[in-house]
Amino acid sequence: MFSKRAQEGDGLSVYRRALGARFVLLDPLLQRYFGPVPPGSTGVGHGVFEHAGYRGPRWLRPLMVIFAAAEVMFPDAASNVPFTVENTPGPGTSLRGVRLFRFPNRARRMVDAMTASRGGEVVDRVGRGGLLEVRLRPEVTRGGMRLRSVALALRAGRLRLPLPPMASVVVDERVDRVDPARQRVDGRVSMWPVGEIFRYRGSFTYRIQSAVGNPSAGVVPPA
């Protein structure tokens, strides 16, 4: 259980709260990414997805269109998609993320807000208004991070509708073996019985900078 001081904010990141002592098992590059973003700063990553977007059957595309309007997922798909990720501190001890996918004909966004639960999980509310709630269990594997969903729910204001265990989310983050200054991400959404319906995988560099665009004090940007 978190202390009152932790609940009010003590400089710990969402992921450090969830992992506890296991956080130091992450590669130092990933500790920077999953570590805290100081107030008044933004964590910014730039890279390219080798593949990004929808991979499911045609009959599920209307659902993706609805999700796209809420900035959860989208029906677009392409290779070699430039992207940007921005992480900023949210209210209390939360973390907000924005991912921008630059497809050839349009840009798509995915937004979320993360908090750590008392059970050692990360609660990720994805989309504008937190439409989709994903409870993720973090694991450290060979210096990398794996986030695996354990429960999903739809949210509308105070209404919370738990979803049956028909869908799963897995996200893997690790240091790029070819370029140690970069990290790789592989996110997958699967649905029973059709299998994988959405995926993004690629590499990027990440730095923490102040609101005016300069690197934050004490934070070394990637080489």
Short mmCIF file of C-alpha atoms in Angstrom, two decimals:
data_model
loop_
_atom_site.label_atom_id
_atom_site.label_comp_id
_atom_site.label_asym_id
_atom_site.label_seq_id
_atom_site.Cartn_x
_atom_site.Cartn_y
_atom_site.Cartn_z
CA MET A 1 0.00 0.00 0.00
CA PHE A 2 1.36 3.44 -0.87
CA SER A 3 2.08 5.91 1.90
CA LYS A 4 0.35 9.31 2.02
CA ARG A 5 3.60 10.89 0.80
CA ALA A 6 3.70 8.57 -2.22
CA GLN A 7 0.09 9.35 -3.04
CA GLU A 8 0.84 13.09 -3.01
CA GLY A 9 3.89 12.68 -5.24
CA ASP A 10 7.46 11.82 -4.25
CA GLY A 11 9.30 11.88 -7.57
CA LEU A 12 8.77 8.19 -8.32
CA SER A 13 7.56 7.20 -11.76
CA VAL A 14 4.41 5.19 -12.47
CA TYR A 15 6.55 2.22 -13.48
CA ARG A 16 8.89 2.43 -10.51
CA ARG A 17 5.88 2.30 -8.22
CA ALA A 18 4.55 -0.74 -10.03
CA LEU A 19 7.87 -2.61 -10.24
CA GLY A 20 9.29 -1.64 -6.86
CA ALA A 21 12.80 -3.03 -6.31
CA ARG A 22 12.72 -4.72 -9.74
CA PHE A 23 12.96 -1.34 -11.47
CA VAL A 24 16.79 -1.32 -11.17
CA LEU A 25 16.90 -4.56 -13.23
CA LEU A 26 15.92 -2.55 -16.31
CA ASP A 27 18.65 -1.47 -18.70
CA PRO A 28 19.75 2.11 -17.82
CA LEU A 29 18.36 3.39 -21.14
CA LEU A 30 14.94 2.00 -20.22
CA GLN A 31 15.20 3.32 -16.68
CA ARG A 32 15.40 6.77 -18.28
CA TYR A 33 12.34 6.11 -20.42
CA PHE A 34 10.25 4.52 -17.66
CA GLY A 35 11.57 6.86 -14.98
CA PRO A 36 9.95 10.10 -13.77
CA VAL A 37 9.40 13.14 -15.98
CA PRO A 38 10.12 16.23 -13.84
CA PRO A 39 7.39 18.88 -13.54
CA GLY A 40 7.66 21.39 -16.34
CA SER A 41 9.40 18.87 -18.59
CA THR A 42 8.40 16.52 -21.38
CA GLY A 43 9.86 13.17 -22.41
CA VAL A 44 10.12 13.20 -26.21
CA GLY A 45 10.89 10.28 -28.50
CA HIS A 46 11.35 10.26 -32.28
CA GLY A 47 11.58 7.18 -34.47
CA VAL A 48 10.12 5.03 -37.22
CA PHE A 49 7.71 2.13 -36.98
CA GLU A 50 8.60 -0.66 -39.38
CA HIS A 51 4.90 -1.51 -39.26
CA ALA A 52 2.04 0.36 -37.62
CA GLY A 53 -1.70 -0.09 -37.67
CA TYR A 54 -4.62 -2.40 -38.14
CA ARG A 55 -4.13 -6.06 -39.07
CA GLY A 56 -7.55 -7.57 -38.43
CA PRO A 57 -10.50 -8.60 -40.62
CA ARG A 58 -12.54 -6.14 -42.64
CA TRP A 59 -15.68 -6.62 -40.55
CA LEU A 60 -13.92 -5.16 -37.49
CA ARG A 61 -12.92 -1.93 -39.24
CA PRO A 62 -16.08 -0.02 -38.13
CA LEU A 63 -14.94 -0.55 -34.53
CA MET A 64 -11.52 0.84 -35.43
CA VAL A 65 -13.18 3.93 -36.95
CA ILE A 66 -14.97 4.54 -33.63
CA PHE A 67 -11.73 4.00 -31.72
CA ALA A 68 -9.89 6.38 -34.07
CA ALA A 69 -12.33 9.19 -33.25
CA ALA A 70 -11.50 8.65 -29.56
CA GLU A 71 -7.74 8.35 -30.27
CA VAL A 72 -7.52 4.76 -29.01
CA MET A 73 -6.56 2.82 -32.19
CA PHE A 74 -7.22 3.34 -35.92
CA PRO A 75 -7.99 1.43 -39.15
CA ASP A 76 -4.91 2.75 -41.04
CA ALA A 77 -1.83 0.60 -41.65
CA ALA A 78 1.52 1.17 -43.35
CA SER A 79 5.23 0.39 -43.23
CA ASN A 80 8.03 2.80 -42.31
CA VAL A 81 5.79 5.22 -40.40
CA PRO A 82 7.57 8.15 -38.66
CA PHE A 83 6.28 8.72 -35.15
CA THR A 84 6.69 10.88 -32.07
CA VAL A 85 5.91 10.02 -28.46
CA GLU A 86 5.56 12.66 -25.74
CA ASN A 87 5.25 11.86 -22.03
CA THR A 88 4.27 14.58 -19.53
CA PRO A 89 3.41 14.53 -15.82
CA GLY A 90 -0.32 14.46 -15.14
CA PRO A 91 -2.37 15.22 -12.02
CA GLY A 92 -1.06 13.63 -8.84
CA THR A 93 1.35 10.85 -9.73
CA SER A 94 -0.05 10.08 -13.18
CA LEU A 95 1.75 10.18 -16.54
CA ARG A 96 0.18 11.30 -19.81
CA GLY A 97 1.32 10.02 -23.19
CA VAL A 98 0.66 11.12 -26.77
CA ARG A 99 1.79 9.05 -29.78
CA LEU A 100 1.63 10.65 -33.21
CA PHE A 101 1.75 8.35 -36.26
CA ARG A 102 2.57 10.18 -39.50
CA PHE A 103 0.95 8.10 -42.26
CA PRO A 104 1.48 9.22 -45.88
CA ASN A 105 -2.00 10.76 -46.18
CA ARG A 106 -2.83 11.72 -42.61
CA ALA A 107 -1.65 11.73 -39.01
CA ARG A 108 -3.19 9.57 -36.29
CA ARG A 109 -2.93 9.99 -32.52
CA MET A 110 -3.12 7.61 -29.59
CA VAL A 111 -3.43 9.21 -26.14
CA ASP A 112 -3.39 7.70 -22.68
CA ALA A 113 -2.99 8.43 -18.97
CA MET A 114 -1.20 5.98 -16.65
CA THR A 115 -1.23 5.44 -12.91
CA ALA A 116 0.18 2.70 -10.68
CA SER A 117 -2.21 0.53 -8.67
CA ARG A 118 -1.62 -0.86 -5.19
CA GLY A 119 -1.41 -4.35 -6.68
CA GLY A 120 1.79 -3.62 -8.60
CA GLU A 121 -0.03 -3.03 -11.89
CA VAL A 122 -0.18 -0.08 -14.28
CA VAL A 123 -3.66 1.24 -15.02
CA ASP A 124 -3.65 2.75 -18.50
CA ARG A 125 -6.70 4.73 -19.59
CA VAL A 126 -6.44 4.96 -23.36
CA GLY A 127 -8.19 7.48 -25.59
CA ARG A 128 -9.79 10.87 -25.01
CA GLY A 129 -11.73 10.67 -21.78
CA GLY A 130 -10.01 7.38 -20.93
CA LEU A 131 -12.49 5.37 -23.02
CA LEU A 132 -10.57 2.09 -22.73
CA GLU A 133 -9.07 1.02 -19.41
CA VAL A 134 -6.23 -1.51 -19.65
CA ARG A 135 -4.70 -2.97 -16.50
CA LEU A 136 -1.14 -4.02 -17.27
CA ARG A 137 1.25 -6.22 -15.30
CA PRO A 138 4.89 -5.11 -15.77
CA GLU A 139 7.72 -7.64 -15.94
CA VAL A 140 11.47 -7.18 -16.35
CA THR A 141 12.98 -9.71 -18.77
CA ARG A 142 16.72 -9.58 -19.52
CA GLY A 143 16.84 -5.85 -18.92
CA GLY A 144 13.75 -5.18 -21.03
CA MET A 145 10.18 -4.36 -20.03
CA ARG A 146 7.12 -6.43 -20.88
CA LEU A 147 3.65 -5.08 -20.15
CA ARG A 148 0.87 -7.65 -20.38
CA SER A 149 -2.83 -6.89 -19.93
CA VAL A 150 -4.73 -8.65 -17.16
CA ALA A 151 -8.10 -6.88 -17.51
CA LEU A 152 -9.90 -4.45 -19.83
CA ALA A 153 -12.93 -2.23 -19.34
CA LEU A 154 -14.83 0.54 -21.13
CA ARG A 155 -15.17 3.84 -19.26
CA ALA A 156 -17.67 6.67 -19.71
CA GLY A 157 -17.50 9.19 -16.89
CA ARG A 158 -18.07 7.24 -13.70
CA LEU A 159 -19.50 4.27 -15.57
CA ARG A 160 -17.11 1.33 -15.82
CA LEU A 161 -18.01 -1.74 -17.90
CA PRO A 162 -15.59 -4.68 -17.50
CA LEU A 163 -14.97 -6.52 -20.76
CA PRO A 164 -14.86 -10.33 -21.11
CA PRO A 165 -11.34 -11.81 -21.54
CA MET A 166 -11.54 -11.85 -25.33
CA ALA A 167 -8.79 -9.30 -26.02
CA SER A 168 -5.23 -8.88 -24.82
CA VAL A 169 -2.48 -6.27 -25.03
CA VAL A 170 1.26 -6.97 -24.88
CA VAL A 171 3.98 -4.31 -25.14
CA ASP A 172 7.71 -5.13 -25.20
CA GLU A 173 10.42 -2.49 -24.80
CA ARG A 174 14.15 -3.25 -25.03
CA VAL A 175 17.43 -1.68 -26.07
CA ASP A 176 18.19 -1.95 -29.78
CA ARG A 177 20.94 -4.54 -30.27
CA VAL A 178 22.34 -2.76 -33.32
CA ASP A 179 22.27 0.78 -31.88
CA PRO A 180 22.42 0.87 -28.04
CA ALA A 181 21.40 4.55 -28.06
CA ARG A 182 17.99 3.54 -29.41
CA GLN A 183 15.22 1.46 -27.90
CA ARG A 184 12.78 -0.85 -29.62
CA VAL A 185 9.06 -1.15 -28.95
CA ASP A 186 6.64 -3.84 -30.08
CA GLY A 187 2.98 -3.38 -29.15
CA ARG A 188 0.34 -5.98 -30.03
CA VAL A 189 -3.43 -6.15 -29.57
CA SER A 190 -5.08 -9.54 -30.10
CA MET A 191 -8.72 -10.60 -30.03
CA TRP A 192 -10.23 -14.05 -29.75
CA PRO A 193 -10.89 -15.80 -32.10
CA VAL A 194 -9.38 -13.68 -34.93
CA GLY A 195 -5.88 -13.26 -33.47
CA GLU A 196 -3.73 -10.15 -33.81
CA ILE A 197 -5.71 -7.08 -34.90
CA PHE A 198 -3.36 -4.15 -34.24
CA ARG A 199 0.40 -3.79 -33.99
CA TYR A 200 3.20 -1.26 -33.99
CA ARG A 201 6.90 -2.09 -33.89
CA GLY A 202 9.99 0.04 -34.45
CA SER A 203 12.80 1.95 -32.76
CA PHE A 204 13.34 5.46 -31.43
CA THR A 205 15.55 7.75 -29.38
CA TYR A 206 14.24 9.51 -26.27
CA ARG A 207 15.19 12.54 -24.24
CA ILE A 208 13.67 14.63 -21.46
CA GLN A 209 13.51 18.35 -22.15
CA SER A 210 12.12 21.38 -20.39
CA ALA A 211 8.96 23.11 -21.54
CA VAL A 212 11.06 25.58 -23.55
CA GLY A 213 12.73 22.76 -25.50
CA ASN A 214 16.09 22.51 -23.73
CA PRO A 215 17.37 19.29 -22.09
CA SER A 216 16.41 19.17 -18.40
CA ALA A 217 19.19 19.62 -15.87
CA GLY A 218 20.76 16.35 -14.81
CA VAL A 219 19.29 14.41 -17.72
CA VAL A 220 21.71 13.21 -20.38
CA PRO A 221 20.08 12.95 -23.83
CA PRO A 222 20.83 9.95 -26.05
CA ALA A 223 24.10 10.12 -27.98
#
